[in-house]
Amino acid sequence: MDEIEKKFGKTIRAFREKSGQSQEAFATKAGIHRTYVSSIELGKVQVSIRIADKLASALEIPLSKIWSQIEKEEGK
């Protein structure tokens, strides 16, 4: 996968861990399977906007905050 998938996954994992949620609890809250969350966090899959929105909702943050964090780490 491309770097963007890895950066997105790393950012999702960081926000999830900061929120204190396990992958299982996070997956349940987002309405997706735990193994899919794992694949996302490892940057192994491309995520649709719909799934990205579900992840942001489960983290209780706006989707824009995820992208802002990725850009911040890229130095943009």
C-alpha positions as YAML, in Angstrom:
chain: A
units: angstrom
residues:
- id: 1
  name: MET
  ca: [0.00, 0.00, 0.00]
- id: 2
  name: ASP
  ca: [0.97, 3.61, -0.41]
- id: 3
  name: GLU
  ca: [2.30, 5.86, 2.28]
- id: 4
  name: ILE
  ca: [-1.08, 7.56, 2.75]
- id: 5
  name: GLU
  ca: [-2.68, 4.30, 3.91]
- id: 6
  name: LYS
  ca: [0.15, 3.80, 6.40]
- id: 7
  name: LYS
  ca: [-0.08, 7.38, 7.66]
- id: 8
  name: PHE
  ca: [-3.86, 7.14, 7.95]
- id: 9
  name: GLY
  ca: [-3.61, 3.86, 9.86]
- id: 10
  name: LYS
  ca: [-0.93, 5.18, 12.20]
- id: 11
  name: THR
  ca: [-3.07, 8.24, 12.92]
- id: 12
  name: ILE
  ca: [-6.19, 6.16, 13.58]
- id: 13
  name: ARG
  ca: [-4.23, 3.92, 15.96]
- id: 14
  name: ALA
  ca: [-2.84, 6.94, 17.82]
- id: 15
  name: PHE
  ca: [-6.29, 8.50, 18.26]
- id: 16
  name: ARG
  ca: [-7.79, 5.13, 19.27]
- id: 17
  name: GLU
  ca: [-5.09, 4.50, 21.87]
- id: 18
  name: LYS
  ca: [-5.43, 8.06, 23.17]
- id: 19
  name: SER
  ca: [-9.17, 7.45, 23.59]
- id: 20
  name: GLY
  ca: [-8.43, 4.32, 25.64]
- id: 21
  name: GLN
  ca: [-10.39, 2.00, 23.35]
- id: 22
  name: SER
  ca: [-9.33, -1.53, 22.50]
- id: 23
  name: GLN
  ca: [-9.48, -2.53, 18.84]
- id: 24
  name: GLU
  ca: [-12.50, -4.69, 19.65]
- id: 25
  name: ALA
  ca: [-14.43, -1.91, 21.40]
- id: 26
  name: PHE
  ca: [-13.47, 0.59, 18.70]
- id: 27
  name: ALA
  ca: [-14.54, -1.77, 15.92]
- id: 28
  name: THR
  ca: [-17.88, -2.40, 17.59]
- id: 29
  name: LYS
  ca: [-18.47, 1.32, 18.05]
- id: 30
  name: ALA
  ca: [-17.56, 1.98, 14.40]
- id: 31
  name: GLY
  ca: [-19.71, -0.91, 13.17]
- id: 32
  name: ILE
  ca: [-16.87, -2.78, 11.47]
- id: 33
  name: HIS
  ca: [-14.94, -5.98, 12.18]
- id: 34
  name: ARG
  ca: [-11.90, -5.91, 14.48]
- id: 35
  name: THR
  ca: [-9.67, -7.51, 11.84]
- id: 36
  name: TYR
  ca: [-10.59, -4.69, 9.46]
- id: 37
  name: VAL
  ca: [-9.55, -2.15, 12.10]
- id: 38
  name: SER
  ca: [-6.25, -4.00, 12.42]
- id: 39
  name: SER
  ca: [-5.73, -3.91, 8.65]
- id: 40
  name: ILE
  ca: [-6.52, -0.19, 8.60]
- id: 41
  name: GLU
  ca: [-4.12, 0.57, 11.43]
- id: 42
  name: LEU
  ca: [-1.38, -1.40, 9.66]
- id: 43
  name: GLY
  ca: [-1.98, 0.53, 6.43]
- id: 44
  name: LYS
  ca: [-2.89, -2.60, 4.50]
- id: 45
  name: VAL
  ca: [-6.20, -1.40, 3.03]
- id: 46
  name: GLN
  ca: [-7.62, 1.61, 1.26]
- id: 47
  name: VAL
  ca: [-10.42, 3.14, 3.29]
- id: 48
  name: SER
  ca: [-13.56, 4.66, 1.77]
- id: 49
  name: ILE
  ca: [-14.82, 8.02, 2.93]
- id: 50
  name: ARG
  ca: [-17.80, 6.23, 4.51]
- id: 51
  name: ILE
  ca: [-15.49, 4.03, 6.64]
- id: 52
  name: ALA
  ca: [-13.24, 6.99, 7.48]
- id: 53
  name: ASP
  ca: [-16.32, 8.84, 8.72]
- id: 54
  name: LYS
  ca: [-17.37, 5.84, 10.84]
- id: 55
  name: LEU
  ca: [-13.88, 5.72, 12.37]
- id: 56
  name: ALA
  ca: [-13.96, 9.44, 13.18]
- id: 57
  name: SER
  ca: [-17.41, 9.08, 14.72]
- id: 58
  name: ALA
  ca: [-16.23, 6.17, 16.87]
- id: 59
  name: LEU
  ca: [-13.33, 8.35, 18.02]
- id: 60
  name: GLU
  ca: [-15.77, 11.23, 18.63]
- id: 61
  name: ILE
  ca: [-13.67, 13.61, 16.55]
- id: 62
  name: PRO
  ca: [-14.33, 15.35, 13.23]
- id: 63
  name: LEU
  ca: [-12.88, 13.62, 10.19]
- id: 64
  name: SER
  ca: [-10.97, 16.82, 9.43]
- id: 65
  name: LYS
  ca: [-8.94, 16.35, 12.62]
- id: 66
  name: ILE
  ca: [-7.58, 13.05, 11.30]
- id: 67
  name: TRP
  ca: [-6.47, 14.68, 8.03]
- id: 68
  name: SER
  ca: [-5.04, 17.67, 9.90]
- id: 69
  name: GLN
  ca: [-2.92, 15.35, 12.02]
- id: 70
  name: ILE
  ca: [-1.62, 13.54, 8.93]
- id: 71
  name: GLU
  ca: [-0.71, 16.87, 7.32]
- id: 72
  name: LYS
  ca: [0.93, 18.04, 10.53]
- id: 73
  name: GLU
  ca: [3.15, 14.96, 10.58]
- id: 74
  name: GLU
  ca: [4.02, 15.52, 6.91]
- id: 75
  name: GLY
  ca: [5.04, 19.08, 7.74]
- id: 76
  name: LYS
  ca: [2.43, 20.71, 5.50]
...
